[in-house]
Amino acid sequence: FRRVLFRSVQKEMPVVTPDGLVGKVVNLDEHSAIVLLISDENCRVAATVEGTKEQGIVHVEVRGQRTSNNLQPKMTLNFLSRFAPLHPGQKIYTSGAGSVYPPGILIGQIVEFKSRELDGVAEITPVVDIAALADVFVLTGMKGNVKAP
């Protein structure tokens, strides 16, 4: 990575760590940026499962009362095939669909897959520990330049 002037940062640019996806820039001022984290229920990320053609949307399910503990959020990958051959440990990557996140950024891994009446859903655990973030990187030059594979 190279050091980039802050003025190069724009809204909708992906934010990452060496481990994986953190979120995207949603607001800026002269010296700071607000990042929508993947652990936020308003964040949606188009994703794909390693070793398969399965694609879906990663998001966080918030149920009950919010707390300020350090637990990781419950993240799910939705809109999968009902009979997808998915198993715990498979990695989830950005798919590149939607032109916000480039393809191939690690998001997390499958904890459990459930077949429902019409589709399948996978519970996933993120690879980035949001509660322990110290330094992040903004992928400049990516906004609007990503094409789905």
mmCIF file with all atom_site columns, C-alpha atoms in Angstrom:
data_model
loop_
_atom_site.group_PDB
_atom_site.id
_atom_site.type_symbol
_atom_site.label_atom_id
_atom_site.label_alt_id
_atom_site.label_comp_id
_atom_site.label_asym_id
_atom_site.label_entity_id
_atom_site.label_seq_id
_atom_site.pdbx_PDB_ins_code
_atom_site.Cartn_x
_atom_site.Cartn_y
_atom_site.Cartn_z
_atom_site.occupancy
_atom_site.B_iso_or_equiv
_atom_site.pdbx_formal_charge
_atom_site.auth_seq_id
_atom_site.auth_comp_id
_atom_site.auth_asym_id
_atom_site.auth_atom_id
_atom_site.pdbx_PDB_model_num
ATOM 1   C CA . PHE A 1 1   ? 0.000   0.000   0.000   1.00 0.00 ? 1   PHE A CA 1
ATOM 2   C CA . ARG A 1 2   ? 1.126   3.532   -0.593  1.00 0.00 ? 2   ARG A CA 1
ATOM 3   C CA . ARG A 1 3   ? 0.336   6.636   1.406   1.00 0.00 ? 3   ARG A CA 1
ATOM 4   C CA . VAL A 1 4   ? -2.443  8.625   -0.281  1.00 0.00 ? 4   VAL A CA 1
ATOM 5   C CA . LEU A 1 5   ? -3.516  12.182  0.350   1.00 0.00 ? 5   LEU A CA 1
ATOM 6   C CA . PHE A 1 6   ? -6.753  12.282  2.291   1.00 0.00 ? 6   PHE A CA 1
ATOM 7   C CA . ARG A 1 7   ? -8.343  14.394  -0.439  1.00 0.00 ? 7   ARG A CA 1
ATOM 8   C CA . SER A 1 8   ? -8.117  11.291  -2.667  1.00 0.00 ? 8   SER A CA 1
ATOM 9   C CA . VAL A 1 9   ? -10.687 9.527   -0.474  1.00 0.00 ? 9   VAL A CA 1
ATOM 10  C CA . GLN A 1 10  ? -14.268 9.613   -1.767  1.00 0.00 ? 10  GLN A CA 1
ATOM 11  C CA . LYS A 1 11  ? -17.641 8.272   -0.679  1.00 0.00 ? 11  LYS A CA 1
ATOM 12  C CA . GLU A 1 12  ? -18.340 4.613   -1.527  1.00 0.00 ? 12  GLU A CA 1
ATOM 13  C CA . MET A 1 13  ? -14.653 3.606   -1.456  1.00 0.00 ? 13  MET A CA 1
ATOM 14  C CA . PRO A 1 14  ? -13.980 0.223   0.205   1.00 0.00 ? 14  PRO A CA 1
ATOM 15  C CA . VAL A 1 15  ? -12.235 0.113   3.586   1.00 0.00 ? 15  VAL A CA 1
ATOM 16  C CA . VAL A 1 16  ? -10.108 -2.931  4.433   1.00 0.00 ? 16  VAL A CA 1
ATOM 17  C CA . THR A 1 17  ? -7.430  -4.336  6.708   1.00 0.00 ? 17  THR A CA 1
ATOM 18  C CA . PRO A 1 18  ? -4.841  -6.944  5.671   1.00 0.00 ? 18  PRO A CA 1
ATOM 19  C CA . ASP A 1 19  ? -7.303  -9.525  7.071   1.00 0.00 ? 19  ASP A CA 1
ATOM 20  C CA . GLY A 1 20  ? -10.337 -8.500  5.019   1.00 0.00 ? 20  GLY A CA 1
ATOM 21  C CA . LEU A 1 21  ? -13.297 -6.192  4.503   1.00 0.00 ? 21  LEU A CA 1
ATOM 22  C CA . VAL A 1 22  ? -14.205 -3.514  7.070   1.00 0.00 ? 22  VAL A CA 1
ATOM 23  C CA . GLY A 1 23  ? -16.843 -1.482  5.192   1.00 0.00 ? 23  GLY A CA 1
ATOM 24  C CA . LYS A 1 24  ? -17.104 1.577   2.956   1.00 0.00 ? 24  LYS A CA 1
ATOM 25  C CA . VAL A 1 25  ? -16.714 5.344   3.266   1.00 0.00 ? 25  VAL A CA 1
ATOM 26  C CA . VAL A 1 26  ? -20.120 7.025   3.594   1.00 0.00 ? 26  VAL A CA 1
ATOM 27  C CA . ASN A 1 27  ? -19.271 10.578  4.614   1.00 0.00 ? 27  ASN A CA 1
ATOM 28  C CA . LEU A 1 28  ? -16.257 12.900  4.602   1.00 0.00 ? 28  LEU A CA 1
ATOM 29  C CA . ASP A 1 29  ? -15.087 16.171  5.992   1.00 0.00 ? 29  ASP A CA 1
ATOM 30  C CA . GLU A 1 30  ? -11.722 17.900  5.700   1.00 0.00 ? 30  GLU A CA 1
ATOM 31  C CA . HIS A 1 31  ? -9.757  15.549  7.966   1.00 0.00 ? 31  HIS A CA 1
ATOM 32  C CA . SER A 1 32  ? -11.903 12.499  8.642   1.00 0.00 ? 32  SER A CA 1
ATOM 33  C CA . ALA A 1 33  ? -14.153 9.899   7.092   1.00 0.00 ? 33  ALA A CA 1
ATOM 34  C CA . ILE A 1 34  ? -17.168 8.051   8.426   1.00 0.00 ? 34  ILE A CA 1
ATOM 35  C CA . VAL A 1 35  ? -17.167 4.358   7.555   1.00 0.00 ? 35  VAL A CA 1
ATOM 36  C CA . LEU A 1 36  ? -20.243 2.133   7.352   1.00 0.00 ? 36  LEU A CA 1
ATOM 37  C CA . LEU A 1 37  ? -18.968 -1.091  8.918   1.00 0.00 ? 37  LEU A CA 1
ATOM 38  C CA . ILE A 1 38  ? -19.915 -4.533  7.655   1.00 0.00 ? 38  ILE A CA 1
ATOM 39  C CA . SER A 1 39  ? -21.207 -5.103  11.189  1.00 0.00 ? 39  SER A CA 1
ATOM 40  C CA . ASP A 1 40  ? -23.913 -2.454  10.656  1.00 0.00 ? 40  ASP A CA 1
ATOM 41  C CA . GLU A 1 41  ? -27.405 -3.706  9.793   1.00 0.00 ? 41  GLU A CA 1
ATOM 42  C CA . ASN A 1 42  ? -27.593 -1.080  7.021   1.00 0.00 ? 42  ASN A CA 1
ATOM 43  C CA . CYS A 1 43  ? -24.590 -2.525  5.196   1.00 0.00 ? 43  CYS A CA 1
ATOM 44  C CA . ARG A 1 44  ? -25.132 -5.012  2.358   1.00 0.00 ? 44  ARG A CA 1
ATOM 45  C CA . VAL A 1 45  ? -22.303 -6.712  0.474   1.00 0.00 ? 45  VAL A CA 1
ATOM 46  C CA . ALA A 1 46  ? -22.632 -8.867  -2.639  1.00 0.00 ? 46  ALA A CA 1
ATOM 47  C CA . ALA A 1 47  ? -20.644 -12.006 -1.962  1.00 0.00 ? 47  ALA A CA 1
ATOM 48  C CA . THR A 1 48  ? -19.585 -15.351 -3.352  1.00 0.00 ? 48  THR A CA 1
ATOM 49  C CA . VAL A 1 49  ? -18.607 -18.630 -1.672  1.00 0.00 ? 49  VAL A CA 1
ATOM 50  C CA . GLU A 1 50  ? -15.172 -20.077 -2.406  1.00 0.00 ? 50  GLU A CA 1
ATOM 51  C CA . GLY A 1 51  ? -15.154 -23.138 -4.640  1.00 0.00 ? 51  GLY A CA 1
ATOM 52  C CA . THR A 1 52  ? -18.786 -22.687 -5.743  1.00 0.00 ? 52  THR A CA 1
ATOM 53  C CA . LYS A 1 53  ? -20.954 -20.586 -8.036  1.00 0.00 ? 53  LYS A CA 1
ATOM 54  C CA . GLU A 1 54  ? -23.105 -19.566 -5.068  1.00 0.00 ? 54  GLU A CA 1
ATOM 55  C CA . GLN A 1 55  ? -23.676 -15.838 -4.654  1.00 0.00 ? 55  GLN A CA 1
ATOM 56  C CA . GLY A 1 56  ? -25.733 -13.896 -2.171  1.00 0.00 ? 56  GLY A CA 1
ATOM 57  C CA . ILE A 1 57  ? -25.935 -10.825 0.022   1.00 0.00 ? 57  ILE A CA 1
ATOM 58  C CA . VAL A 1 58  ? -24.084 -10.526 3.337   1.00 0.00 ? 58  VAL A CA 1
ATOM 59  C CA . HIS A 1 59  ? -25.806 -8.526  6.036   1.00 0.00 ? 59  HIS A CA 1
ATOM 60  C CA . VAL A 1 60  ? -26.187 -8.350  9.788   1.00 0.00 ? 60  VAL A CA 1
ATOM 61  C CA . GLU A 1 61  ? -29.306 -9.400  11.626  1.00 0.00 ? 61  GLU A CA 1
ATOM 62  C CA . VAL A 1 62  ? -30.032 -7.330  14.709  1.00 0.00 ? 62  VAL A CA 1
ATOM 63  C CA . ARG A 1 63  ? -32.575 -8.880  17.035  1.00 0.00 ? 63  ARG A CA 1
ATOM 64  C CA . GLY A 1 64  ? -33.561 -7.709  20.469  1.00 0.00 ? 64  GLY A CA 1
ATOM 65  C CA . GLN A 1 65  ? -31.857 -4.922  22.349  1.00 0.00 ? 65  GLN A CA 1
ATOM 66  C CA . ARG A 1 66  ? -28.488 -3.539  21.292  1.00 0.00 ? 66  ARG A CA 1
ATOM 67  C CA . THR A 1 67  ? -25.648 -3.790  23.774  1.00 0.00 ? 67  THR A CA 1
ATOM 68  C CA . SER A 1 68  ? -22.170 -2.326  23.902  1.00 0.00 ? 68  SER A CA 1
ATOM 69  C CA . ASN A 1 69  ? -20.306 -5.596  24.360  1.00 0.00 ? 69  ASN A CA 1
ATOM 70  C CA . ASN A 1 70  ? -17.460 -6.835  22.186  1.00 0.00 ? 70  ASN A CA 1
ATOM 71  C CA . LEU A 1 71  ? -19.357 -9.710  20.596  1.00 0.00 ? 71  LEU A CA 1
ATOM 72  C CA . GLN A 1 72  ? -19.126 -10.104 16.842  1.00 0.00 ? 72  GLN A CA 1
ATOM 73  C CA . PRO A 1 73  ? -22.388 -9.466  14.997  1.00 0.00 ? 73  PRO A CA 1
ATOM 74  C CA . LYS A 1 74  ? -24.540 -12.269 13.616  1.00 0.00 ? 74  LYS A CA 1
ATOM 75  C CA . MET A 1 75  ? -23.856 -12.049 9.885   1.00 0.00 ? 75  MET A CA 1
ATOM 76  C CA . THR A 1 76  ? -25.725 -14.029 7.272   1.00 0.00 ? 76  THR A CA 1
ATOM 77  C CA . LEU A 1 77  ? -25.299 -14.761 3.590   1.00 0.00 ? 77  LEU A CA 1
ATOM 78  C CA . ASN A 1 78  ? -28.781 -14.866 2.056   1.00 0.00 ? 78  ASN A CA 1
ATOM 79  C CA . PHE A 1 79  ? -30.392 -15.806 -1.262  1.00 0.00 ? 79  PHE A CA 1
ATOM 80  C CA . LEU A 1 80  ? -28.356 -18.978 -1.726  1.00 0.00 ? 80  LEU A CA 1
ATOM 81  C CA . SER A 1 81  ? -29.538 -22.096 -3.505  1.00 0.00 ? 81  SER A CA 1
ATOM 82  C CA . ARG A 1 82  ? -31.639 -24.255 -1.207  1.00 0.00 ? 82  ARG A CA 1
ATOM 83  C CA . PHE A 1 83  ? -29.467 -27.281 -1.945  1.00 0.00 ? 83  PHE A CA 1
ATOM 84  C CA . ALA A 1 84  ? -26.080 -25.536 -2.037  1.00 0.00 ? 84  ALA A CA 1
ATOM 85  C CA . PRO A 1 85  ? -23.268 -27.910 -0.987  1.00 0.00 ? 85  PRO A CA 1
ATOM 86  C CA . LEU A 1 86  ? -21.878 -25.510 1.615   1.00 0.00 ? 86  LEU A CA 1
ATOM 87  C CA . HIS A 1 87  ? -20.032 -26.451 4.774   1.00 0.00 ? 87  HIS A CA 1
ATOM 88  C CA . PRO A 1 88  ? -18.471 -24.773 7.821   1.00 0.00 ? 88  PRO A CA 1
ATOM 89  C CA . GLY A 1 89  ? -15.112 -23.173 7.146   1.00 0.00 ? 89  GLY A CA 1
ATOM 90  C CA . GLN A 1 90  ? -15.763 -22.188 3.515   1.00 0.00 ? 90  GLN A CA 1
ATOM 91  C CA . LYS A 1 91  ? -14.608 -18.643 2.872   1.00 0.00 ? 91  LYS A CA 1
ATOM 92  C CA . ILE A 1 92  ? -16.863 -15.798 1.736   1.00 0.00 ? 92  ILE A CA 1
ATOM 93  C CA . TYR A 1 93  ? -15.460 -13.132 -0.615  1.00 0.00 ? 93  TYR A CA 1
ATOM 94  C CA . THR A 1 94  ? -16.819 -9.968  -2.200  1.00 0.00 ? 94  THR A CA 1
ATOM 95  C CA . SER A 1 95  ? -18.235 -10.775 -5.640  1.00 0.00 ? 95  SER A CA 1
ATOM 96  C CA . GLY A 1 96  ? -17.738 -7.366  -7.256  1.00 0.00 ? 96  GLY A CA 1
ATOM 97  C CA . ALA A 1 97  ? -21.436 -7.007  -8.090  1.00 0.00 ? 97  ALA A CA 1
ATOM 98  C CA . GLY A 1 98  ? -22.742 -3.541  -7.306  1.00 0.00 ? 98  GLY A CA 1
ATOM 99  C CA . SER A 1 99  ? -19.503 -1.731  -8.203  1.00 0.00 ? 99  SER A CA 1
ATOM 100 C CA . VAL A 1 100 ? -18.644 -0.742  -4.613  1.00 0.00 ? 100 VAL A CA 1
ATOM 101 C CA . TYR A 1 101 ? -16.364 -3.563  -3.484  1.00 0.00 ? 101 TYR A CA 1
ATOM 102 C CA . PRO A 1 102 ? -13.891 -5.169  -5.891  1.00 0.00 ? 102 PRO A CA 1
ATOM 103 C CA . PRO A 1 103 ? -14.130 -8.953  -6.199  1.00 0.00 ? 103 PRO A CA 1
ATOM 104 C CA . GLY A 1 104 ? -11.997 -11.172 -4.000  1.00 0.00 ? 104 GLY A CA 1
ATOM 105 C CA . ILE A 1 105 ? -11.860 -9.336  -0.668  1.00 0.00 ? 105 ILE A CA 1
ATOM 106 C CA . LEU A 1 106 ? -12.266 -11.797 2.190   1.00 0.00 ? 106 LEU A CA 1
ATOM 107 C CA . ILE A 1 107 ? -15.379 -11.154 4.305   1.00 0.00 ? 107 ILE A CA 1
ATOM 108 C CA . GLY A 1 108 ? -15.605 -14.198 6.557   1.00 0.00 ? 108 GLY A CA 1
ATOM 109 C CA . GLN A 1 109 ? -16.287 -17.892 6.681   1.00 0.00 ? 109 GLN A CA 1
ATOM 110 C CA . ILE A 1 110 ? -19.324 -20.113 7.015   1.00 0.00 ? 110 ILE A CA 1
ATOM 111 C CA . VAL A 1 111 ? -20.291 -21.267 10.489  1.00 0.00 ? 111 VAL A CA 1
ATOM 112 C CA . GLU A 1 112 ? -23.528 -23.027 9.508   1.00 0.00 ? 112 GLU A CA 1
ATOM 113 C CA . PHE A 1 113 ? -25.702 -23.511 6.409   1.00 0.00 ? 113 PHE A CA 1
ATOM 114 C CA . LYS A 1 114 ? -29.483 -23.953 6.616   1.00 0.00 ? 114 LYS A CA 1
ATOM 115 C CA . SER A 1 115 ? -31.813 -24.947 3.822   1.00 0.00 ? 115 SER A CA 1
ATOM 116 C CA . ARG A 1 116 ? -35.148 -23.118 3.964   1.00 0.00 ? 116 ARG A CA 1
ATOM 117 C CA . GLU A 1 117 ? -38.351 -23.656 2.000   1.00 0.00 ? 117 GLU A CA 1
ATOM 118 C CA . LEU A 1 118 ? -37.349 -21.464 -0.951  1.00 0.00 ? 118 LEU A CA 1
ATOM 119 C CA . ASP A 1 119 ? -33.653 -20.751 -0.500  1.00 0.00 ? 119 ASP A CA 1
ATOM 120 C CA . GLY A 1 120 ? -30.640 -21.281 1.717   1.00 0.00 ? 120 GLY A CA 1
ATOM 121 C CA . VAL A 1 121 ? -28.925 -19.072 4.275   1.00 0.00 ? 121 VAL A CA 1
ATOM 122 C CA . ALA A 1 122 ? -25.452 -19.318 5.774   1.00 0.00 ? 122 ALA A CA 1
ATOM 123 C CA . GLU A 1 123 ? -24.430 -17.875 9.089   1.00 0.00 ? 123 GLU A CA 1
ATOM 124 C CA . ILE A 1 124 ? -20.947 -16.472 8.748   1.00 0.00 ? 124 ILE A CA 1
ATOM 125 C CA . THR A 1 125 ? -18.312 -15.067 11.040  1.00 0.00 ? 125 THR A CA 1
ATOM 126 C CA . PRO A 1 126 ? -16.354 -12.013 9.846   1.00 0.00 ? 126 PRO A CA 1
ATOM 127 C CA . VAL A 1 127 ? -12.573 -12.271 9.553   1.00 0.00 ? 127 VAL A CA 1
ATOM 128 C CA . VAL A 1 128 ? -12.017 -8.720  10.780  1.00 0.00 ? 128 VAL A CA 1
ATOM 129 C CA . ASP A 1 129 ? -12.506 -8.129  14.488  1.00 0.00 ? 129 ASP A CA 1
ATOM 130 C CA . ILE A 1 130 ? -14.405 -4.827  14.285  1.00 0.00 ? 130 ILE A CA 1
ATOM 131 C CA . ALA A 1 131 ? -14.069 -4.232  18.044  1.00 0.00 ? 131 ALA A CA 1
ATOM 132 C CA . ALA A 1 132 ? -10.267 -4.349  17.808  1.00 0.00 ? 132 ALA A CA 1
ATOM 133 C CA . LEU A 1 133 ? -9.671  -2.180  14.727  1.00 0.00 ? 133 LEU A CA 1
ATOM 134 C CA . ALA A 1 134 ? -6.624  0.054   14.887  1.00 0.00 ? 134 ALA A CA 1
ATOM 135 C CA . ASP A 1 135 ? -5.550  0.847   11.311  1.00 0.00 ? 135 ASP A CA 1
ATOM 136 C CA . VAL A 1 136 ? -7.531  0.542   8.103   1.00 0.00 ? 136 VAL A CA 1
ATOM 137 C CA . PHE A 1 137 ? -6.870  1.180   4.432   1.00 0.00 ? 137 PHE A CA 1
ATOM 138 C CA . VAL A 1 138 ? -9.113  2.906   1.905   1.00 0.00 ? 138 VAL A CA 1
ATOM 139 C CA . LEU A 1 139 ? -8.940  1.396   -1.581  1.00 0.00 ? 139 LEU A CA 1
ATOM 140 C CA . THR A 1 140 ? -8.687  4.552   -3.656  1.00 0.00 ? 140 THR A CA 1
ATOM 141 C CA . GLY A 1 141 ? -9.221  4.410   -7.383  1.00 0.00 ? 141 GLY A CA 1
ATOM 142 C CA . MET A 1 142 ? -11.847 1.701   -6.966  1.00 0.00 ? 142 MET A CA 1
ATOM 143 C CA . LYS A 1 143 ? -15.037 3.811   -6.925  1.00 0.00 ? 143 LYS A CA 1
ATOM 144 C CA . GLY A 1 144 ? -17.110 3.089   -10.013 1.00 0.00 ? 144 GLY A CA 1
ATOM 145 C CA . ASN A 1 145 ? -14.304 1.123   -11.680 1.00 0.00 ? 145 ASN A CA 1
ATOM 146 C CA . VAL A 1 146 ? -15.296 -2.353  -10.532 1.00 0.00 ? 146 VAL A CA 1
ATOM 147 C CA . LYS A 1 147 ? -16.906 -4.740  -12.999 1.00 0.00 ? 147 LYS A CA 1
ATOM 148 C CA . ALA A 1 148 ? -18.626 -7.930  -11.947 1.00 0.00 ? 148 ALA A CA 1
ATOM 149 C CA . PRO A 1 149 ? -16.839 -11.090 -13.158 1.00 0.00 ? 149 PRO A CA 1
#
